[in-house]
């Protein structure tokens, strides 16, 4: 979702117009994904680095996010009609309480939906996500909850996409990662989960992203899919060997279940708090 501000500047428009237009593009994008039966979409809505932008712009983005989440909570929204499961990834303690409470409510309300999954990365960077996961595993080891032999499988459980954070097995491991605006870098987005993703870098600004660009990405992915599948199969075989030689013990699985249950309870507590609207 990159390029909203630059799009507005090039058209001598206010940054607000760029963000509004970018929001409309996201609605169109989700429609194309739905029509293609894509089961999981993860969007980079707001980076922790974005807090360094001018206060007026940050405040506007927060207000816009609050309005969008309020709309998604309405019974007539596509989220409920399509039974989309929505989750927020990131340091939500950094955002205004109103947004934090509404985001928790939307996550809880849609948690049992079995349609597509929409992961919204807000106040997020991948390095912070990984650091938080390492800290969580370290604390769990110190408390004697999990064994001190850490592997990829265990660490992945504590990422935003992991089951300890309410994720599904399919969450957050994208087949395709799209970056608009002409930048050819990941900008701290899904560094762990995108290890085997097809990377699509487009020069178009996000507000101008349309069905033609979407189709180009799909065709590019299809051409690369055979090689991607071979790489993924080798990695899955590697992980299978790790799981076979160092399987998660029953006690560890039970501990992970308890951590997941505690996370869900904390989320429900946040959702029940007054939003100070």
XYZ file of C-alpha atoms in Angstrom:
277
model
C 0.000 0.000 0.000
C 2.912 2.321 -0.770
C 2.825 5.645 -2.580
C -0.271 7.415 -1.240
C 1.565 10.619 -0.278
C 3.681 10.765 -3.427
C 0.575 10.211 -5.557
C -1.104 13.176 -3.848
C 1.984 15.396 -4.202
C 2.287 14.677 -7.916
C -1.324 15.761 -8.370
C -0.917 18.826 -6.117
C -3.454 17.369 -3.707
C -3.501 17.094 0.087
C -2.025 13.963 1.675
C -5.535 13.164 2.935
C -6.701 12.711 -0.651
C -3.901 10.228 -1.263
C -4.804 8.142 1.766
C -8.514 8.220 0.885
C -7.799 7.120 -2.668
C -5.473 4.409 -1.354
C -8.317 3.153 0.830
C -10.591 2.860 -2.200
C -7.898 0.914 -4.038
C -7.699 -1.493 -1.091
C -11.452 -2.145 -1.298
C -11.058 -2.944 -5.020
C -8.032 -5.146 -4.303
C -9.913 -7.181 -1.695
C -12.744 -7.669 -4.199
C -10.322 -9.041 -6.817
C -8.815 -11.376 -4.213
C -12.279 -12.581 -3.198
C -13.213 -13.269 -6.819
C -9.989 -15.278 -7.202
C -10.721 -17.304 -4.021
C -7.548 -16.072 -2.319
C -7.839 -17.256 1.258
C -5.399 -14.959 3.105
C -4.480 -11.308 2.550
C -1.934 -9.492 4.723
C -1.665 -5.726 4.254
C 0.954 -3.285 5.549
C -1.265 -0.419 6.666
C 1.016 1.496 9.044
C 4.629 0.967 10.054
C 6.128 1.861 13.414
C 8.453 4.080 11.366
C 5.395 6.018 10.144
C 4.990 7.541 13.610
C 7.900 9.801 12.595
C 5.697 11.550 10.048
C 4.145 14.962 10.846
C 1.696 14.771 13.741
C -1.190 16.067 11.634
C -0.770 13.252 9.131
C -0.406 10.566 11.821
C -3.535 11.847 13.613
C -5.469 11.792 10.344
C -4.384 8.200 9.582
C -5.447 7.129 13.081
C -8.851 8.801 12.650
C -9.239 7.191 9.217
C -8.335 3.782 10.668
C -10.906 4.227 13.452
C -13.585 5.068 10.887
C -12.659 2.060 8.738
C -12.759 -0.350 11.683
C -16.089 1.098 12.833
C -17.462 0.487 9.330
C -16.172 -3.105 9.347
C -17.953 -3.712 12.654
C -21.326 -2.794 11.142
C -23.650 -5.747 10.353
C -23.921 -4.632 6.700
C -20.163 -4.630 6.087
C -18.488 -7.032 3.669
C -16.545 -8.460 6.622
C -19.726 -10.004 8.018
C -21.410 -10.758 4.704
C -18.331 -12.637 3.468
C -17.494 -13.936 6.964
C -13.935 -12.591 6.781
C -11.666 -13.286 9.719
C -9.820 -10.076 10.635
C -6.703 -9.815 12.789
C -4.374 -6.934 13.614
C -0.626 -7.485 13.742
C 1.645 -5.017 15.470
C 2.259 -2.990 18.603
C -1.323 -1.910 19.204
C -0.327 -0.365 22.540
C 1.215 2.419 20.449
C -2.080 3.469 18.825
C -4.932 5.486 20.393
C -7.090 3.550 22.852
C -10.182 3.966 20.668
C -8.497 2.210 17.747
C -6.980 -0.449 19.993
C -10.380 -1.336 21.526
C -12.220 -1.335 18.200
C -9.520 -3.500 16.595
C -9.784 -6.012 19.459
C -13.576 -6.070 19.096
C -13.371 -6.731 15.370
C -10.825 -9.496 15.953
C -13.013 -11.175 18.589
C -16.265 -10.805 16.626
C -14.782 -12.374 13.480
C -12.549 -14.976 15.166
C -14.894 -17.882 14.352
C -15.532 -16.884 10.749
C -14.415 -19.420 8.170
C -14.145 -17.228 5.088
C -10.982 -15.476 3.979
C -8.452 -14.141 6.501
C -7.463 -10.456 6.479
C -4.365 -9.576 8.507
C -3.870 -5.833 8.979
C -0.333 -4.852 9.974
C -0.651 -1.657 11.995
C 2.120 -0.143 14.121
C 4.134 -3.068 12.773
C 7.674 -3.864 11.698
C 8.979 -7.354 11.121
C 12.148 -6.910 13.182
C 10.068 -5.890 16.204
C 7.787 -8.881 15.568
C 10.756 -11.274 15.541
C 12.347 -9.611 18.588
C 9.058 -9.896 20.493
C 8.800 -13.570 19.543
C 12.336 -14.246 20.790
C 11.563 -12.418 24.048
C 8.355 -14.445 24.481
C 10.183 -17.739 23.923
C 12.942 -16.660 26.324
C 10.381 -15.805 29.009
C 8.590 -19.105 28.455
C 11.887 -20.962 28.893
C 12.738 -18.962 32.041
C 9.333 -19.806 33.495
C 9.837 -23.469 32.695
C 6.856 -23.500 30.317
C 8.753 -24.744 27.269
C 12.066 -26.625 26.947
C 15.279 -24.693 26.348
C 15.870 -26.293 22.937
C 14.502 -23.705 20.501
C 13.959 -24.418 16.795
C 12.210 -22.685 13.897
C 8.924 -24.445 14.563
C 8.753 -23.228 18.164
C 9.826 -19.652 17.375
C 7.287 -19.404 14.536
C 4.522 -20.190 17.012
C 5.224 -16.853 18.754
C 5.205 -14.672 15.638
C 2.112 -12.647 14.736
C 1.263 -15.404 12.260
C 1.752 -18.096 14.915
C -0.922 -19.959 16.807
C 0.152 -18.420 20.126
C -1.072 -15.101 18.714
C -4.321 -16.537 17.412
C -3.028 -17.290 13.918
C -3.932 -20.155 11.655
C -1.406 -22.504 10.082
C -1.948 -20.745 6.722
C -1.735 -17.196 8.099
C 0.954 -14.815 6.987
C 3.023 -17.070 4.691
C 2.328 -15.296 1.420
C 2.680 -16.856 -2.016
C 3.080 -13.341 -3.433
C 4.348 -10.127 -1.855
C 3.433 -6.957 -3.774
C 5.311 -3.671 -3.334
C 4.102 -0.615 -5.247
C 5.630 2.861 -5.835
C 8.841 1.697 -7.539
C 10.689 0.775 -4.341
C 12.536 -2.554 -4.497
C 12.866 -3.355 -0.798
C 10.706 -5.049 1.816
C 10.814 -2.159 4.319
C 10.677 -4.454 7.335
C 7.554 -6.341 6.202
C 7.131 -10.099 6.813
C 10.872 -10.772 6.748
C 10.403 -14.215 8.281
C 7.198 -15.224 6.490
C 8.218 -14.094 2.993
C 11.284 -16.352 2.762
C 9.761 -18.285 -0.166
C 7.374 -15.669 -1.535
C 7.287 -14.411 -5.101
C 8.259 -10.730 -4.897
C 6.453 -8.341 -7.234
C 7.825 -4.778 -7.375
C 5.714 -2.347 -9.386
C 6.432 1.271 -10.299
C 2.772 2.283 -10.021
C 1.679 4.233 -6.937
C -0.801 2.350 -4.770
C -3.784 4.676 -5.486
C -3.341 3.943 -9.237
C -3.024 0.172 -8.781
C -5.799 -1.406 -10.866
C -7.057 -4.695 -12.275
C -4.430 -4.612 -15.034
C -1.578 -4.426 -12.501
C -3.243 -7.148 -10.421
C -3.426 -9.427 -13.469
C 0.250 -8.798 -14.259
C 1.211 -9.899 -10.749
C -0.910 -13.049 -11.038
C 0.681 -13.979 -14.380
C 4.163 -13.309 -13.012
C 3.431 -15.552 -10.029
C 2.127 -18.357 -12.220
C 5.331 -18.313 -14.274
C 7.422 -18.565 -11.102
C 5.194 -21.037 -9.245
C 6.925 -24.272 -10.330
C 10.311 -23.144 -8.996
C 8.671 -21.748 -5.843
C 6.942 -25.070 -5.220
C 10.257 -26.930 -5.490
C 11.911 -24.580 -3.004
C 8.958 -24.797 -0.625
C 8.972 -28.607 -0.853
C 12.660 -28.713 0.115
C 11.987 -26.443 3.075
C 8.979 -28.524 4.157
C 11.124 -31.652 4.015
C 13.751 -29.886 6.126
C 11.116 -28.888 8.674
C 9.700 -32.413 8.652
C 13.115 -33.797 9.569
C 13.427 -31.260 12.394
C 9.962 -32.152 13.639
C 10.801 -35.869 13.463
C 14.158 -35.574 15.228
C 13.092 -32.867 17.706
C 9.307 -33.027 17.974
C 7.450 -30.643 20.241
C 6.714 -32.563 23.407
C 3.160 -33.013 24.679
C 3.905 -30.684 27.573
C 5.146 -28.015 25.151
C 2.035 -28.320 22.989
C -0.133 -28.005 26.077
C 1.844 -24.951 27.194
C 1.422 -23.336 23.752
C -2.311 -23.986 23.968
C -2.430 -22.253 27.362
C -0.450 -19.281 26.019
C -2.846 -19.027 23.071
C -5.824 -19.159 25.441
C -4.291 -16.427 27.630
C -3.713 -14.232 24.576
C -7.369 -14.667 23.540
C -8.527 -13.728 27.045
C -6.370 -10.582 27.040
C -7.775 -9.627 23.648
C -11.338 -10.128 24.908
C -10.577 -7.932 27.932
C -9.342 -5.159 25.631
C -12.422 -5.530 23.431
C -14.704 -5.151 26.461
C -13.124 -1.840 27.518
C -14.860 1.473 26.711
C -13.532 2.897 23.455
C -13.765 6.576 24.511
C -15.422 7.498 21.218
